[in-house]
Amino acid sequence: RAVLSRYSAATEVVFLQEEPDNMGPRAFVNERLWPLVPEGTKYRQGSRTGSGRPATGPPALHLEEQTHLL
């Protein structure tokens, strides 16, 4: 709450993780962060598409995904 209160003019909160959406802390953070977002503020999540592997593979594909994600 303390961190979010420093951004009182914010209209949106985005939780972004580099890992695929079925890995990493997304699910853990979502259930704890969402209740703290002020009423009227949009909340969304961003991540790579779910995958059975944590790494993208070829460096060029990783860079393409990273650029799209950011």
N, CA, C and O atoms as a CHARMM CRD file, in Angstrom:
* protein
*
  280
    1    1 ARG  N      0.82400  -1.19300   0.00000 PROA 1      0.00000
    2    1 ARG  CA     0.00000   0.00000   0.00000 PROA 1      0.00000
    3    1 ARG  C      0.86200   1.24600   0.00000 PROA 1      0.00000
    4    1 ARG  O      0.55300   2.23300  -0.66800 PROA 1      0.00000
    5    2 ALA  N      1.95400   1.18900   0.76300 PROA 2      0.00000
    6    2 ALA  CA     2.83600   2.35300   0.86500 PROA 2      0.00000
    7    2 ALA  C      3.43400   2.70800  -0.49800 PROA 2      0.00000
    8    2 ALA  O      3.49400   3.88300  -0.86100 PROA 2      0.00000
    9    3 VAL  N      3.87300   1.70900  -1.24500 PROA 3      0.00000
   10    3 VAL  CA     4.46000   1.97000  -2.56000 PROA 3      0.00000
   11    3 VAL  C      3.39900   2.51300  -3.51200 PROA 3      0.00000
   12    3 VAL  O      3.64400   3.49800  -4.20900 PROA 3      0.00000
   13    4 LEU  N      2.23500   1.89100  -3.55200 PROA 4      0.00000
   14    4 LEU  CA     1.17600   2.34700  -4.45300 PROA 4      0.00000
   15    4 LEU  C      0.69700   3.75000  -4.09800 PROA 4      0.00000
   16    4 LEU  O      0.31800   4.51100  -4.98900 PROA 4      0.00000
   17    5 SER  N      0.70600   4.09900  -2.84000 PROA 5      0.00000
   18    5 SER  CA     0.23300   5.42100  -2.42400 PROA 5      0.00000
   19    5 SER  C      1.14100   6.54600  -2.93300 PROA 5      0.00000
   20    5 SER  O      0.70400   7.69200  -3.03700 PROA 5      0.00000
   21    6 ARG  N      2.38400   6.23000  -3.24700 PROA 6      0.00000
   22    6 ARG  CA     3.30000   7.24000  -3.80300 PROA 6      0.00000
   23    6 ARG  C      2.93400   7.62300  -5.23600 PROA 6      0.00000
   24    6 ARG  O      3.43000   8.61900  -5.76300 PROA 6      0.00000
   25    7 TYR  N      2.07100   6.83300  -5.85700 PROA 7      0.00000
   26    7 TYR  CA     1.67700   7.07400  -7.24500 PROA 7      0.00000
   27    7 TYR  C      0.17500   7.33400  -7.31600 PROA 7      0.00000
   28    7 TYR  O     -0.53800   6.67600  -8.07300 PROA 7      0.00000
   29    8 SER  N     -0.29000   8.27100  -6.54600 PROA 8      0.00000
   30    8 SER  CA    -1.73200   8.52500  -6.43800 PROA 8      0.00000
   31    8 SER  C     -2.36800   8.98000  -7.74800 PROA 8      0.00000
   32    8 SER  O     -3.58000   8.84600  -7.91500 PROA 8      0.00000
   33    9 ALA  N     -1.58200   9.51400  -8.67700 PROA 9      0.00000
   34    9 ALA  CA    -2.12900   9.95400  -9.96300 PROA 9      0.00000
   35    9 ALA  C     -2.16500   8.82500 -10.99900 PROA 9      0.00000
   36    9 ALA  O     -2.67500   9.01200 -12.10300 PROA 9      0.00000
   37   10 ALA  N     -1.62700   7.66300 -10.64400 PROA 10     0.00000
   38   10 ALA  CA    -1.59500   6.53700 -11.58700 PROA 10     0.00000
   39   10 ALA  C     -3.01700   6.06700 -11.89600 PROA 10     0.00000
   40   10 ALA  O     -3.87000   6.01000 -11.01100 PROA 10     0.00000
   41   11 THR  N     -3.25400   5.73500 -13.14900 PROA 11     0.00000
   42   11 THR  CA    -4.56300   5.23300 -13.55800 PROA 11     0.00000
   43   11 THR  C     -4.52400   3.73700 -13.83800 PROA 11     0.00000
   44   11 THR  O     -5.55500   3.11200 -14.08800 PROA 11     0.00000
   45   12 GLU  N     -3.30200   3.16300 -13.79200 PROA 12     0.00000
   46   12 GLU  CA    -3.15000   1.74900 -14.11200 PROA 12     0.00000
   47   12 GLU  C     -1.95800   1.17700 -13.36100 PROA 12     0.00000
   48   12 GLU  O     -0.93500   1.84200 -13.20000 PROA 12     0.00000
   49   13 VAL  N     -2.09800  -0.06700 -12.90000 PROA 13     0.00000
   50   13 VAL  CA    -1.00600  -0.81600 -12.28600 PROA 13     0.00000
   51   13 VAL  C     -0.79300  -2.04800 -13.15100 PROA 13     0.00000
   52   13 VAL  O     -1.74300  -2.76600 -13.46300 PROA 13     0.00000
   53   14 VAL  N      0.45800  -2.29300 -13.53900 PROA 14     0.00000
   54   14 VAL  CA     0.77200  -3.44500 -14.38500 PROA 14     0.00000
   55   14 VAL  C      1.81300  -4.29500 -13.68300 PROA 14     0.00000
   56   14 VAL  O      2.87500  -3.79700 -13.30900 PROA 14     0.00000
   57   15 PHE  N      1.51700  -5.58000 -13.50100 PROA 15     0.00000
   58   15 PHE  CA     2.52200  -6.51600 -13.00800 PROA 15     0.00000
   59   15 PHE  C      3.09300  -7.20400 -14.23900 PROA 15     0.00000
   60   15 PHE  O      2.36900  -7.86500 -14.98300 PROA 15     0.00000
   61   16 LEU  N      4.39400  -7.04600 -14.44800 PROA 16     0.00000
   62   16 LEU  CA     5.05900  -7.58500 -15.62100 PROA 16     0.00000
   63   16 LEU  C      6.14300  -8.55900 -15.18800 PROA 16     0.00000
   64   16 LEU  O      6.98500  -8.24000 -14.34900 PROA 16     0.00000
   65   17 GLN  N      6.11100  -9.75200 -15.77300 PROA 17     0.00000
   66   17 GLN  CA     7.16300 -10.73000 -15.48800 PROA 17     0.00000
   67   17 GLN  C      7.72000 -11.24100 -16.79900 PROA 17     0.00000
   68   17 GLN  O      7.00500 -11.35400 -17.79400 PROA 17     0.00000
   69   18 GLU  N      9.00600 -11.54700 -16.78600 PROA 18     0.00000
   70   18 GLU  CA     9.66500 -12.02700 -17.99400 PROA 18     0.00000
   71   18 GLU  C      9.33700 -13.49900 -18.27200 PROA 18     0.00000
   72   18 GLU  O      9.32800 -13.91400 -19.43100 PROA 18     0.00000
   73   19 GLU  N      9.07100 -14.28000 -17.24400 PROA 19     0.00000
   74   19 GLU  CA     8.78500 -15.70100 -17.42300 PROA 19     0.00000
   75   19 GLU  C      7.42800 -15.89600 -18.10600 PROA 19     0.00000
   76   19 GLU  O      6.59900 -14.98700 -18.10800 PROA 19     0.00000
   77   20 PRO  N      7.20200 -17.07800 -18.68400 PROA 20     0.00000
   78   20 PRO  CA     5.88800 -17.39200 -19.24300 PROA 20     0.00000
   79   20 PRO  C      4.80800 -17.27600 -18.16000 PROA 20     0.00000
   80   20 PRO  O      5.10300 -17.40400 -16.97200 PROA 20     0.00000
   81   21 ASP  N      3.57400 -17.03700 -18.56600 PROA 21     0.00000
   82   21 ASP  CA     2.50400 -16.80000 -17.58400 PROA 21     0.00000
   83   21 ASP  C      2.17800 -18.00700 -16.71600 PROA 21     0.00000
   84   21 ASP  O      1.53300 -17.85800 -15.67800 PROA 21     0.00000
   85   22 ASN  N      2.60900 -19.20300 -17.11900 PROA 22     0.00000
   86   22 ASN  CA     2.37000 -20.37900 -16.28100 PROA 22     0.00000
   87   22 ASN  C      3.57200 -20.69900 -15.38600 PROA 22     0.00000
   88   22 ASN  O      3.62700 -21.76300 -14.76900 PROA 22     0.00000
   89   23 MET  N      4.52700 -19.77600 -15.32100 PROA 23     0.00000
   90   23 MET  CA     5.70800 -19.93100 -14.46200 PROA 23     0.00000
   91   23 MET  C      5.92300 -18.62400 -13.71100 PROA 23     0.00000
   92   23 MET  O      5.18100 -17.66100 -13.90300 PROA 23     0.00000
   93   24 GLY  N      6.91600 -18.59600 -12.87700 PROA 24     0.00000
   94   24 GLY  CA     7.25300 -17.36000 -12.17500 PROA 24     0.00000
   95   24 GLY  C      6.23100 -16.99400 -11.10700 PROA 24     0.00000
   96   24 GLY  O      5.36100 -17.79700 -10.77200 PROA 24     0.00000
   97   25 PRO  N      6.33800 -15.78300 -10.57700 PROA 25     0.00000
   98   25 PRO  CA     5.53100 -15.38300  -9.42600 PROA 25     0.00000
   99   25 PRO  C      4.14800 -14.81700  -9.75800 PROA 25     0.00000
  100   25 PRO  O      3.44200 -14.39600  -8.84100 PROA 25     0.00000
  101   26 ARG  N      3.73400 -14.78800 -11.01700 PROA 26     0.00000
  102   26 ARG  CA     2.50000 -14.12500 -11.41700 PROA 26     0.00000
  103   26 ARG  C      1.29700 -14.49900 -10.56800 PROA 26     0.00000
  104   26 ARG  O      0.62700 -13.61100 -10.04100 PROA 26     0.00000
  105   27 ALA  N      1.00800 -15.74900 -10.42100 PROA 27     0.00000
  106   27 ALA  CA    -0.17500 -16.18200  -9.66300 PROA 27     0.00000
  107   27 ALA  C     -0.04800 -15.78900  -8.18500 PROA 27     0.00000
  108   27 ALA  O     -1.02300 -15.36000  -7.56800 PROA 27     0.00000
  109   28 PHE  N      1.13800 -15.93400  -7.63300 PROA 28     0.00000
  110   28 PHE  CA     1.36900 -15.58000  -6.22900 PROA 28     0.00000
  111   28 PHE  C      1.16800 -14.07900  -6.01600 PROA 28     0.00000
  112   28 PHE  O      0.49100 -13.66100  -5.07700 PROA 28     0.00000
  113   29 VAL  N      1.75600 -13.28500  -6.89000 PROA 29     0.00000
  114   29 VAL  CA     1.66900 -11.82800  -6.75500 PROA 29     0.00000
  115   29 VAL  C      0.25300 -11.33800  -7.01700 PROA 29     0.00000
  116   29 VAL  O     -0.23200 -10.45500  -6.31000 PROA 29     0.00000
  117   30 ASN  N     -0.41600 -11.89300  -8.01800 PROA 30     0.00000
  118   30 ASN  CA    -1.75300 -11.43000  -8.38500 PROA 30     0.00000
  119   30 ASN  C     -2.72000 -11.42900  -7.20900 PROA 30     0.00000
  120   30 ASN  O     -3.40500 -10.43400  -6.96900 PROA 30     0.00000
  121   31 GLU  N     -2.77900 -12.52000  -6.48700 PROA 31     0.00000
  122   31 GLU  CA    -3.75400 -12.59500  -5.39100 PROA 31     0.00000
  123   31 GLU  C     -3.40100 -11.69200  -4.21400 PROA 31     0.00000
  124   31 GLU  O     -4.24500 -11.42100  -3.36000 PROA 31     0.00000
  125   32 ARG  N     -2.14600 -11.22400  -4.16800 PROA 32     0.00000
  126   32 ARG  CA    -1.73700 -10.31100  -3.09200 PROA 32     0.00000
  127   32 ARG  C     -1.73700  -8.84500  -3.52700 PROA 32     0.00000
  128   32 ARG  O     -1.98300  -7.95800  -2.70900 PROA 32     0.00000
  129   33 LEU  N     -1.46300  -8.58400  -4.80200 PROA 33     0.00000
  130   33 LEU  CA    -1.39400  -7.21700  -5.28900 PROA 33     0.00000
  131   33 LEU  C     -2.77200  -6.65500  -5.63800 PROA 33     0.00000
  132   33 LEU  O     -3.08100  -5.51000  -5.30600 PROA 33     0.00000
  133   34 TRP  N     -3.58800  -7.44900  -6.29700 PROA 34     0.00000
  134   34 TRP  CA    -4.90300  -6.98000  -6.74900 PROA 34     0.00000
  135   34 TRP  C     -5.72500  -6.31600  -5.63700 PROA 34     0.00000
  136   34 TRP  O     -6.27700  -5.24100  -5.87500 PROA 34     0.00000
  137   35 PRO  N     -5.83200  -6.89200  -4.45000 PROA 35     0.00000
  138   35 PRO  CA    -6.61400  -6.24200  -3.38800 PROA 35     0.00000
  139   35 PRO  C     -6.03300  -4.89800  -2.92700 PROA 35     0.00000
  140   35 PRO  O     -6.74800  -4.11100  -2.30700 PROA 35     0.00000
  141   36 LEU  N     -4.76000  -4.61900  -3.21200 PROA 36     0.00000
  142   36 LEU  CA    -4.13100  -3.37500  -2.77700 PROA 36     0.00000
  143   36 LEU  C     -4.28900  -2.23100  -3.78200 PROA 36     0.00000
  144   36 LEU  O     -4.03800  -1.07000  -3.45700 PROA 36     0.00000
  145   37 VAL  N     -4.70300  -2.56900  -4.99400 PROA 37     0.00000
  146   37 VAL  CA    -4.85000  -1.55100  -6.03600 PROA 37     0.00000
  147   37 VAL  C     -6.05000  -0.66900  -5.69600 PROA 37     0.00000
  148   37 VAL  O     -7.14300  -1.17700  -5.44800 PROA 37     0.00000
  149   38 PRO  N     -5.85100   0.65800  -5.68500 PROA 38     0.00000
  150   38 PRO  CA    -6.95500   1.55500  -5.32700 PROA 38     0.00000
  151   38 PRO  C     -8.15800   1.39800  -6.25400 PROA 38     0.00000
  152   38 PRO  O     -8.00600   1.11200  -7.44100 PROA 38     0.00000
  153   39 GLU  N     -9.32700   1.58600  -5.71000 PROA 39     0.00000
  154   39 GLU  CA   -10.55900   1.49500  -6.49000 PROA 39     0.00000
  155   39 GLU  C    -10.50500   2.50000  -7.63600 PROA 39     0.00000
  156   39 GLU  O    -10.07500   3.63900  -7.45800 PROA 39     0.00000
  157   40 GLY  N    -10.94200   2.07000  -8.79800 PROA 40     0.00000
  158   40 GLY  CA   -10.93400   2.93300  -9.96400 PROA 40     0.00000
  159   40 GLY  C     -9.63200   2.89500 -10.75100 PROA 40     0.00000
  160   40 GLY  O     -9.52500   3.53000 -11.80000 PROA 40     0.00000
  161   41 THR  N     -8.64300   2.16100 -10.26000 PROA 41     0.00000
  162   41 THR  CA    -7.36400   2.02000 -10.95200 PROA 41     0.00000
  163   41 THR  C     -7.35300   0.69400 -11.69700 PROA 41     0.00000
  164   41 THR  O     -7.64600  -0.35100 -11.11600 PROA 41     0.00000
  165   42 LYS  N     -7.01900   0.73300 -12.96800 PROA 42     0.00000
  166   42 LYS  CA    -6.98100  -0.47900 -13.78500 PROA 42     0.00000
  167   42 LYS  C     -5.78900  -1.33800 -13.36300 PROA 42     0.00000
  168   42 LYS  O     -4.70800  -0.81400 -13.09500 PROA 42     0.00000
  169   43 TYR  N     -5.98600  -2.64900 -13.30300 PROA 43     0.00000
  170   43 TYR  CA    -4.91600  -3.58300 -12.95800 PROA 43     0.00000
  171   43 TYR  C     -4.84200  -4.63900 -14.03900 PROA 43     0.00000
  172   43 TYR  O     -5.85200  -5.22800 -14.42300 PROA 43     0.00000
  173   44 ARG  N     -3.63100  -4.87100 -14.52700 PROA 44     0.00000
  174   44 ARG  CA    -3.44900  -5.93700 -15.51300 PROA 44     0.00000
  175   44 ARG  C     -2.08300  -6.56800 -15.33800 PROA 44     0.00000
  176   44 ARG  O     -1.22700  -6.05400 -14.61900 PROA 44     0.00000
  177   45 GLN  N     -1.89500  -7.70100 -16.01600 PROA 45     0.00000
  178   45 GLN  CA    -0.65300  -8.45200 -15.92500 PROA 45     0.00000
  179   45 GLN  C     -0.07100  -8.62800 -17.31100 PROA 45     0.00000
  180   45 GLN  O     -0.80300  -8.69600 -18.29800 PROA 45     0.00000
  181   46 GLY  N      1.23800  -8.69900 -17.37900 PROA 46     0.00000
  182   46 GLY  CA     1.91000  -8.96400 -18.64200 PROA 46     0.00000
  183   46 GLY  C      2.96200 -10.03000 -18.43800 PROA 46     0.00000
  184   46 GLY  O      3.65800 -10.04500 -17.42300 PROA 46     0.00000
  185   47 SER  N      3.07400 -10.92000 -19.40600 PROA 47     0.00000
  186   47 SER  CA     4.08900 -11.96900 -19.34200 PROA 47     0.00000
  187   47 SER  C      4.19700 -12.62700 -20.71000 PROA 47     0.00000
  188   47 SER  O      3.41400 -12.34600 -21.61800 PROA 47     0.00000
  189   48 ARG  N      5.16900 -13.49400 -20.83600 PROA 48     0.00000
  190   48 ARG  CA     5.27500 -14.29000 -22.06300 PROA 48     0.00000
  191   48 ARG  C      4.12400 -15.30100 -22.07700 PROA 48     0.00000
  192   48 ARG  O      3.55600 -15.62400 -21.03400 PROA 48     0.00000
  193   49 THR  N      3.79800 -15.78200 -23.24500 PROA 49     0.00000
  194   49 THR  CA     2.75400 -16.79800 -23.38100 PROA 49     0.00000
  195   49 THR  C      3.19700 -18.07100 -22.67200 PROA 49     0.00000
  196   49 THR  O      4.37900 -18.41600 -22.68200 PROA 49     0.00000
  197   50 GLY  N      2.24400 -18.76700 -22.05800 PROA 50     0.00000
  198   50 GLY  CA     2.54200 -20.01000 -21.34800 PROA 50     0.00000
  199   50 GLY  C      3.34300 -20.98200 -22.19300 PROA 50     0.00000
  200   50 GLY  O      3.15800 -21.06500 -23.40700 PROA 50     0.00000
  201   51 SER  N      4.23700 -21.71600 -21.54200 PROA 51     0.00000
  202   51 SER  CA     5.12900 -22.60600 -22.25300 PROA 51     0.00000
  203   51 SER  C      5.56600 -23.74000 -21.33500 PROA 51     0.00000
  204   51 SER  O      5.51200 -23.60800 -20.11200 PROA 51     0.00000
  205   52 GLY  N      5.98900 -24.82600 -21.90800 PROA 52     0.00000
  206   52 GLY  CA     6.50200 -25.95400 -21.14300 PROA 52     0.00000
  207   52 GLY  C      7.97800 -25.81400 -20.83200 PROA 52     0.00000
  208   52 GLY  O      8.57100 -26.68400 -20.19300 PROA 52     0.00000
  209   53 ARG  N      8.57200 -24.72200 -21.28200 PROA 53     0.00000
  210   53 ARG  CA    10.00200 -24.48800 -21.02700 PROA 53     0.00000
  211   53 ARG  C     10.21300 -23.04600 -20.58800 PROA 53     0.00000
  212   53 ARG  O      9.51500 -22.15300 -21.06700 PROA 53     0.00000
  213   54 PRO  N     11.14500 -22.80300 -19.70300 PROA 54     0.00000
  214   54 PRO  CA    11.35800 -21.45500 -19.18400 PROA 54     0.00000
  215   54 PRO  C     12.08000 -20.51700 -20.15000 PROA 54     0.00000
  216   54 PRO  O     11.92900 -19.29900 -20.05600 PROA 54     0.00000
  217   55 ALA  N     12.87300 -21.08000 -21.08800 PROA 55     0.00000
  218   55 ALA  CA    13.63000 -20.24400 -22.01500 PROA 55     0.00000
  219   55 ALA  C     12.99300 -20.27200 -23.39900 PROA 55     0.00000
  220   55 ALA  O     12.41500 -21.27800 -23.81100 PROA 55     0.00000
  221   56 THR  N     13.10800 -19.15500 -24.10600 PROA 56     0.00000
  222   56 THR  CA    12.53300 -19.04900 -25.44500 PROA 56     0.00000
  223   56 THR  C     13.26400 -19.91900 -26.44300 PROA 56     0.00000
  224   56 THR  O     12.63100 -20.55000 -27.29000 PROA 56     0.00000
  225   57 GLY  N     14.57100 -19.96800 -26.36300 PROA 57     0.00000
  226   57 GLY  CA    15.36500 -20.73700 -27.31300 PROA 57     0.00000
  227   57 GLY  C     16.35000 -19.84100 -28.02900 PROA 57     0.00000
  228   57 GLY  O     17.22500 -19.25600 -27.39100 PROA 57     0.00000
  229   58 PRO  N     16.22800 -19.71700 -29.35400 PROA 58     0.00000
  230   58 PRO  CA    17.17700 -18.90400 -30.10900 PROA 58     0.00000
  231   58 PRO  C     17.20800 -17.44700 -29.62000 PROA 58     0.00000
  232   58 PRO  O     16.15900 -16.87100 -29.33300 PROA 58     0.00000
  233   59 PRO  N     18.39800 -16.85300 -29.52400 PROA 59     0.00000
  234   59 PRO  CA    18.50900 -15.47400 -29.03600 PROA 59     0.00000
  235   59 PRO  C     17.65200 -14.46800 -29.81000 PROA 59     0.00000
  236   59 PRO  O     17.10300 -13.54100 -29.21500 PROA 59     0.00000
  237   60 ALA  N     17.53300 -14.64000 -31.11500 PROA 60     0.00000
  238   60 ALA  CA    16.72700 -13.70500 -31.92300 PROA 60     0.00000
  239   60 ALA  C     15.25600 -13.77900 -31.52200 PROA 60     0.00000
  240   60 ALA  O     14.58800 -12.74800 -31.43600 PROA 60     0.00000
  241   61 LEU  N     14.74900 -14.96900 -31.27900 PROA 61     0.00000
  242   61 LEU  CA    13.36000 -15.13100 -30.85400 PROA 61     0.00000
  243   61 LEU  C     13.15500 -14.56100 -29.45500 PROA 61     0.00000
  244   61 LEU  O     12.13300 -13.93000 -29.18200 PROA 61     0.00000
  245   62 HSD  N     14.11900 -14.78100 -28.57500 PROA 62     0.00000
  246   62 HSD  CA    14.04500 -14.21600 -27.23000 PROA 62     0.00000
  247   62 HSD  C     13.96400 -12.69100 -27.30100 PROA 62     0.00000
  248   62 HSD  O     13.13000 -12.08300 -26.63000 PROA 62     0.00000
  249   63 LEU  N     14.82100 -12.07500 -28.10500 PROA 63     0.00000
  250   63 LEU  CA    14.83200 -10.61900 -28.24400 PROA 63     0.00000
  251   63 LEU  C     13.50800 -10.11400 -28.81000 PROA 63     0.00000
  252   63 LEU  O     13.00500  -9.07900 -28.37300 PROA 63     0.00000
  253   64 GLU  N     12.94400 -10.82400 -29.76600 PROA 64     0.00000
  254   64 GLU  CA    11.64800 -10.44400 -30.34400 PROA 64     0.00000
  255   64 GLU  C     10.54600 -10.49400 -29.26800 PROA 64     0.00000
  256   64 GLU  O      9.75500  -9.55800 -29.14900 PROA 64     0.00000
  257   65 GLU  N     10.49900 -11.56000 -28.50500 PROA 65     0.00000
  258   65 GLU  CA     9.51600 -11.67300 -27.43700 PROA 65     0.00000
  259   65 GLU  C      9.73000 -10.60300 -26.37400 PROA 65     0.00000
  260   65 GLU  O      8.77000 -10.00000 -25.89400 PROA 65     0.00000
  261   66 GLN  N     10.98200 -10.36600 -26.00700 PROA 66     0.00000
  262   66 GLN  CA    11.30700  -9.36800 -24.98500 PROA 66     0.00000
  263   66 GLN  C     10.85400  -7.97700 -25.43200 PROA 66     0.00000
  264   66 GLN  O     10.28100  -7.22600 -24.64200 PROA 66     0.00000
  265   67 THR  N     11.10500  -7.64000 -26.67600 PROA 67     0.00000
  266   67 THR  CA    10.71000  -6.34200 -27.22500 PROA 67     0.00000
  267   67 THR  C      9.19300  -6.20900 -27.21400 PROA 67     0.00000
  268   67 THR  O      8.66300  -5.16300 -26.84000 PROA 67     0.00000
  269   68 HSD  N      8.50400  -7.24900 -27.61700 PROA 68     0.00000
  270   68 HSD  CA     7.02700  -7.21800 -27.61300 PROA 68     0.00000
  271   68 HSD  C      6.48700  -7.07500 -26.19300 PROA 68     0.00000
  272   68 HSD  O      5.54700  -6.31700 -25.95400 PROA 68     0.00000
  273   69 LEU  N      7.07600  -7.79400 -25.26900 PROA 69     0.00000
  274   69 LEU  CA     6.62300  -7.76800 -23.87900 PROA 69     0.00000
  275   69 LEU  C      6.78200  -6.38800 -23.26100 PROA 69     0.00000
  276   69 LEU  O      5.87900  -5.89600 -22.58300 PROA 69     0.00000
  277   70 LEU  N      7.92000  -5.77200 -23.49400 PROA 70     0.00000
  278   70 LEU  CA     8.15500  -4.44000 -22.92500 PROA 70     0.00000
  279   70 LEU  C      7.38800  -3.36400 -23.66200 PROA 70     0.00000
  280   70 LEU  O      7.47800  -2.18900 -23.30700 PROA 70     0.00000
